[in-house]
CSV table of C-alpha atoms in Angstrom, one decimal:
chain,number,residue,atom,x,y,z
A,1,MET,CA,-3.3,3.7,-30.9
A,2,LYS,CA,-0.1,3.2,-28.8
A,3,CYS,CA,2.5,0.8,-30.0
A,4,ILE,CA,4.9,-1.2,-27.7
A,5,PHE,CA,7.8,-2.7,-29.6
A,6,LEU,CA,9.9,-5.6,-28.1
A,7,THR,CA,13.2,-6.1,-29.3
A,8,GLY,CA,16.4,-8.0,-28.1
A,9,THR,CA,18.9,-10.8,-29.1
A,10,ALA,CA,17.6,-13.9,-30.2
A,11,GLY,CA,16.0,-16.2,-27.4
A,12,SER,CA,15.8,-13.5,-25.1
A,13,GLY,CA,12.1,-13.9,-24.4
A,14,LYS,CA,10.4,-11.4,-26.7
A,15,SER,CA,7.6,-13.6,-27.6
A,16,ASN,CA,6.8,-14.7,-24.3
A,17,LEU,CA,6.8,-11.3,-22.8
A,18,THR,CA,4.7,-10.1,-25.8
A,19,GLY,CA,2.1,-12.9,-24.7
A,20,ILE,CA,2.0,-12.2,-21.0
A,21,LEU,CA,1.7,-8.2,-21.4
A,22,SER,CA,-1.0,-8.3,-24.0
A,23,ASN,CA,-2.9,-10.8,-22.0
A,24,TRP,CA,-2.6,-8.7,-19.0
A,25,TYR,CA,-4.0,-5.6,-20.7
A,26,GLN,CA,-6.7,-7.8,-22.1
A,27,GLN,CA,-7.6,-8.8,-18.5
A,28,GLU,CA,-7.5,-5.2,-17.6
A,29,GLY,CA,-10.2,-4.4,-20.2
A,30,LYS,CA,-8.1,-2.7,-22.6
A,31,ASP,CA,-8.3,-3.0,-26.4
A,32,VAL,CA,-5.1,-4.8,-27.5
A,33,ILE,CA,-3.9,-6.7,-30.5
A,34,THR,CA,-0.4,-8.4,-31.0
A,35,VAL,CA,1.5,-8.1,-34.4
A,36,ASN,CA,4.2,-10.5,-35.6
A,37,LEU,CA,6.9,-8.8,-37.4
A,38,ASP,CA,9.2,-12.0,-37.9
A,39,PRO,CA,8.7,-13.7,-41.3
A,40,GLY,CA,10.9,-16.8,-40.0
A,41,VAL,CA,9.3,-17.9,-36.7
A,42,SER,CA,7.5,-21.1,-36.6
A,43,ASP,CA,5.3,-20.7,-33.4
A,44,VAL,CA,4.7,-18.2,-30.7
A,45,PRO,CA,3.2,-18.6,-27.3
A,46,TYR,CA,0.3,-15.9,-28.0
A,47,GLY,CA,-2.6,-15.6,-30.6
A,48,ILE,CA,-1.4,-13.5,-33.3
A,49,ASP,CA,-3.8,-10.9,-34.8
A,50,VAL,CA,-1.6,-9.4,-37.5
A,51,ASP,CA,0.9,-11.6,-38.9
A,52,ILE,CA,3.8,-10.6,-41.5
A,53,ARG,CA,3.9,-14.1,-42.6
A,54,ASN,CA,0.5,-13.5,-44.4
A,55,TYR,CA,2.4,-11.0,-46.6
A,56,ILE,CA,5.8,-12.4,-46.8
A,57,ASN,CA,6.4,-16.2,-47.3
A,58,LEU,CA,10.1,-17.3,-46.8
A,59,LYS,CA,9.8,-20.5,-48.8
A,60,ASP,CA,8.5,-18.5,-51.8
A,61,ILE,CA,11.4,-15.8,-51.5
A,62,MET,CA,14.0,-18.8,-51.4
A,63,ASP,CA,12.4,-20.4,-54.4
A,64,LYS,CA,12.0,-17.2,-56.3
A,65,TYR,CA,15.4,-15.4,-55.9
A,66,ASN,CA,17.5,-18.7,-55.2
A,67,LEU,CA,18.4,-17.9,-51.8
A,68,GLY,CA,19.4,-19.7,-48.6
A,69,PRO,CA,17.7,-19.4,-45.4
A,70,ASN,CA,19.8,-16.5,-44.2
A,71,GLY,CA,19.5,-14.6,-47.5
A,72,SER,CA,15.7,-14.9,-47.8
A,73,LEU,CA,15.4,-13.8,-44.1
A,74,ILE,CA,17.3,-10.5,-45.0
A,75,LEU,CA,15.3,-10.1,-48.0
A,76,ALA,CA,12.1,-10.7,-46.2
A,77,SER,CA,12.9,-8.3,-43.3
A,78,ASP,CA,13.5,-5.5,-46.1
A,79,LEU,CA,10.2,-6.3,-47.6
A,80,ILE,CA,8.5,-5.6,-44.2
A,81,ALA,CA,8.4,-1.7,-45.2
A,82,THR,CA,6.7,-2.5,-48.4
A,83,LYS,CA,3.7,-4.0,-46.4
A,84,LEU,CA,3.3,-1.3,-44.0
A,85,GLU,CA,0.3,0.1,-45.8
A,86,GLN,CA,-1.5,-3.3,-45.6
A,87,ILE,CA,-0.5,-4.0,-42.0
A,88,GLU,CA,-1.9,-0.6,-41.1
A,89,GLU,CA,-5.2,-1.4,-42.9
A,90,GLU,CA,-5.5,-4.7,-40.8
A,91,ILE,CA,-4.5,-3.1,-37.6
A,92,ASP,CA,-7.0,-0.2,-38.3
A,93,GLU,CA,-9.8,-2.8,-38.6
A,94,TYR,CA,-9.1,-3.9,-35.0
A,95,ASN,CA,-9.2,0.0,-33.8
A,96,PRO,CA,-7.0,-1.2,-30.9
A,97,ASP,CA,-5.7,1.3,-28.3
A,98,TYR,CA,-2.7,-0.9,-27.6
A,99,VAL,CA,-0.4,-2.8,-30.2
A,100,PHE,CA,2.2,-5.2,-29.1
A,101,ILE,CA,4.7,-5.6,-31.8
A,102,ASP,CA,6.9,-8.7,-31.7
A,103,THR,CA,10.1,-8.0,-33.7
A,104,PRO,CA,12.2,-10.4,-35.6
A,105,GLY,CA,14.5,-12.8,-33.6
A,106,GLN,CA,17.6,-11.6,-35.3
A,107,ILE,CA,17.5,-8.1,-34.1
A,108,GLU,CA,20.0,-6.9,-36.8
A,109,LEU,CA,17.4,-7.8,-39.3
A,110,PHE,CA,15.0,-5.1,-37.9
A,111,ALA,CA,17.0,-2.4,-36.2
A,112,TYR,CA,20.1,-2.0,-38.6
A,113,ARG,CA,18.2,-2.6,-41.9
A,114,LYS,CA,16.1,0.4,-43.2
A,115,SER,CA,12.7,-1.4,-42.7
A,116,GLY,CA,12.6,-1.4,-39.1
A,117,PRO,CA,13.2,2.3,-38.3
A,118,TYR,CA,11.0,3.0,-41.3
A,119,PHE,CA,8.2,0.8,-39.9
A,120,ILE,CA,8.4,2.9,-36.5
A,121,LYS,CA,8.5,6.1,-38.2
A,122,ASN,CA,5.7,5.7,-40.6
A,123,ILE,CA,3.2,3.5,-38.5
A,124,SER,CA,0.2,6.1,-37.5
A,125,ASN,CA,-0.2,6.2,-33.8
A,126,GLU,CA,-0.1,8.4,-30.7
A,127,ALA,CA,2.8,6.9,-29.0
A,128,ASN,CA,5.8,4.5,-29.2
A,129,VAL,CA,7.9,2.8,-26.6
A,130,ASN,CA,10.7,0.1,-27.3
A,131,LEU,CA,11.1,-2.6,-24.6
A,132,PHE,CA,14.7,-3.7,-25.0
A,133,LEU,CA,15.4,-7.3,-23.4
A,134,PHE,CA,18.6,-8.2,-21.8
A,135,ASP,CA,18.8,-12.0,-21.6
A,136,ALA,CA,20.0,-12.8,-18.0
A,137,THR,CA,21.8,-15.9,-19.1
A,138,LEU,CA,23.8,-13.7,-21.4
A,139,VAL,CA,24.8,-10.9,-19.4
A,140,SER,CA,25.7,-12.4,-16.1
A,141,ASP,CA,29.4,-12.2,-17.3
A,142,PRO,CA,30.6,-8.4,-17.1
A,143,SER,CA,32.0,-8.4,-20.6
A,144,ASN,CA,28.8,-9.8,-22.0
A,145,PHE,CA,26.8,-7.2,-19.9
A,146,LEU,CA,28.8,-4.3,-21.3
A,147,SER,CA,28.3,-5.8,-25.1
A,148,ILE,CA,24.4,-6.0,-24.6
A,149,ALA,CA,24.3,-2.5,-23.1
A,150,LEU,CA,26.2,-1.3,-25.9
A,151,LEU,CA,23.7,-2.9,-28.3
A,152,ALA,CA,20.9,-1.5,-26.4
A,153,SER,CA,22.5,2.0,-26.8
A,154,SER,CA,22.5,1.3,-30.6
A,155,ILE,CA,19.1,0.1,-30.7
A,156,LYS,CA,17.9,3.2,-29.0
A,157,LEU,CA,19.9,5.5,-31.3
A,158,ARG,CA,18.5,3.4,-34.6
A,159,LEU,CA,14.9,3.6,-33.5
A,160,GLU,CA,14.6,7.0,-31.9
A,161,ILE,CA,12.0,6.1,-29.5
A,162,PRO,CA,11.8,5.9,-25.7
A,163,GLN,CA,13.2,2.7,-24.5
A,164,ILE,CA,12.8,0.5,-21.4
A,165,SER,CA,15.5,-1.9,-20.3
A,166,ILE,CA,14.2,-5.3,-19.0
A,167,LEU,CA,16.1,-8.3,-17.6
A,168,THR,CA,14.5,-11.6,-18.5
A,169,LYS,CA,14.9,-14.9,-17.1
A,170,LYS,CA,15.9,-13.8,-13.6
A,171,ASP,CA,14.5,-17.2,-12.5
A,172,LEU,CA,17.6,-18.8,-14.3
A,173,ILE,CA,20.3,-16.6,-12.5
A,174,THR,CA,19.2,-16.2,-8.9
A,175,ASP,CA,22.8,-15.9,-7.7
A,176,ASN,CA,23.9,-13.2,-10.1
A,177,GLN,CA,20.8,-11.0,-10.3
A,178,ASP,CA,22.0,-8.6,-7.5
A,179,ARG,CA,25.5,-8.4,-9.4
A,180,ILE,CA,23.6,-7.5,-12.7
A,181,LEU,CA,21.6,-4.9,-11.2
A,182,LYS,CA,24.6,-3.3,-9.4
A,183,TRP,CA,26.3,-3.1,-13.0
A,184,SER,CA,23.2,-1.3,-14.2
A,185,ASP,CA,23.0,1.1,-11.3
A,186,ASP,CA,26.7,2.0,-10.6
A,187,PHE,CA,29.0,1.3,-13.5
A,188,SER,CA,32.3,1.6,-11.0
A,189,GLU,CA,31.0,-2.0,-10.1
A,190,LEU,CA,31.1,-3.1,-13.5
A,191,LEU,CA,34.5,-1.4,-14.0
A,192,ASP,CA,35.7,-3.3,-11.0
A,193,ASP,CA,34.7,-6.6,-12.3
A,194,LEU,CA,36.0,-5.8,-15.8
A,195,LYS,CA,39.4,-5.6,-14.3
A,196,GLU,CA,39.6,-9.2,-14.3
A,197,GLY,CA,39.7,-8.9,-18.2
A,198,GLY,CA,43.4,-8.1,-18.0
A,199,GLU,CA,44.7,-6.8,-21.3
A,200,ALA,CA,41.3,-6.0,-22.5
A,201,TYR,CA,40.4,-3.7,-19.5
A,202,ASP,CA,41.6,-0.4,-21.1
A,203,PHE,CA,39.1,-1.1,-24.2
A,204,THR,CA,36.4,-2.2,-22.2
A,205,SER,CA,36.6,0.4,-19.4
A,206,ARG,CA,36.2,2.8,-22.4
A,207,MET,CA,33.4,1.4,-23.5
A,208,ALA,CA,31.9,1.2,-20.1
A,209,GLU,CA,32.2,5.0,-19.8
A,210,THR,CA,30.3,5.5,-23.1
A,211,VAL,CA,27.3,3.6,-22.0
A,212,LEU,CA,27.4,5.3,-18.6
A,213,GLU,CA,27.5,8.7,-20.5
A,214,SER,CA,24.7,7.6,-22.7
A,215,ASN,CA,22.3,7.0,-19.7
A,216,ILE,CA,20.9,4.2,-21.7
A,217,ILE,CA,19.9,2.1,-18.6
A,218,ASP,CA,17.7,4.5,-16.5
A,219,GLU,CA,16.4,1.2,-14.6
A,220,LEU,CA,16.9,-2.6,-15.5
A,221,ILE,CA,13.8,-4.3,-14.5
A,222,PRO,CA,14.1,-8.0,-13.6
A,223,THR,CA,11.4,-10.1,-14.7
A,224,SER,CA,10.5,-13.9,-15.2
A,225,THR,CA,7.8,-15.3,-17.4
A,226,VAL,CA,7.7,-18.4,-15.2
A,227,ASP,CA,5.8,-16.7,-12.3
A,228,ASN,CA,5.4,-13.1,-13.9
A,229,GLU,CA,7.5,-11.6,-11.4
A,230,GLY,CA,8.6,-7.9,-12.4
A,231,ILE,CA,5.5,-7.7,-15.1
A,232,VAL,CA,3.6,-5.1,-13.0
A,233,GLU,CA,6.8,-2.9,-12.9
A,234,VAL,CA,7.0,-3.3,-16.5
A,235,ILE,CA,3.4,-2.1,-17.2
A,236,ALA,CA,4.1,0.8,-14.6
A,237,SER,CA,7.1,1.8,-16.8
A,238,ILE,CA,5.2,1.7,-19.9
A,239,SER,CA,2.4,3.7,-18.6
A,240,ARG,CA,4.7,6.5,-17.4
A,241,ILE,CA,6.0,6.7,-21.1
A,242,ILE,CA,2.7,6.4,-23.3
A,243,ASP,CA,0.0,6.9,-20.8
A,244,ARG,CA,1.6,10.0,-18.8
A,245,GLY,CA,1.2,7.4,-15.8
A,246,GLU,CA,-2.6,6.7,-16.1
């Protein structure tokens, strides 16, 4: 069993990509299931096989602990780790080759609290990979690109598994795509564009150098879930990591 986790900022397209990738694998005759780890999601564009909402109910948490929406989401995310055994048992019943795991919309609830790293380290499988999504509508600005790149670095540090960087919603930034890809390929291009930030340049340039040294973005793969452009490249990258290129 091989696990593909999808992470990224809220609205970056994790659920859409989960649906497209899992469907592609299924059409190729692979044994695939999907897992939803977002206790607060209301609807997703794919059929969920294993759903954290069957084990953790936000309304029950709000009523029992007298919490608001944010507090209940935090507690619900912490409780994910306590449900690992039940989730694994349900996954094992399917006996899949690949498991696509759609993580919570609020990335901090999964990556920065103990439950996310614990889940990844303790789930029984052969290999893991994390797909980190760069939302094209957010990273078309150089300072935003740098911020999300730093976030990607932090997520890789926290989860401690191989990571693939994916640019989503490329269909919405036709004019800026080449610029964004230049930033990921050559940070001197990013530094040049950051100079327009004036007083903040010294700070942002140091941050950019940190990202460059971390080599976090080996390749930024542009994708669109509208026409599935870039999906083949994503699948090839996944294969190189968890299937040894098969």
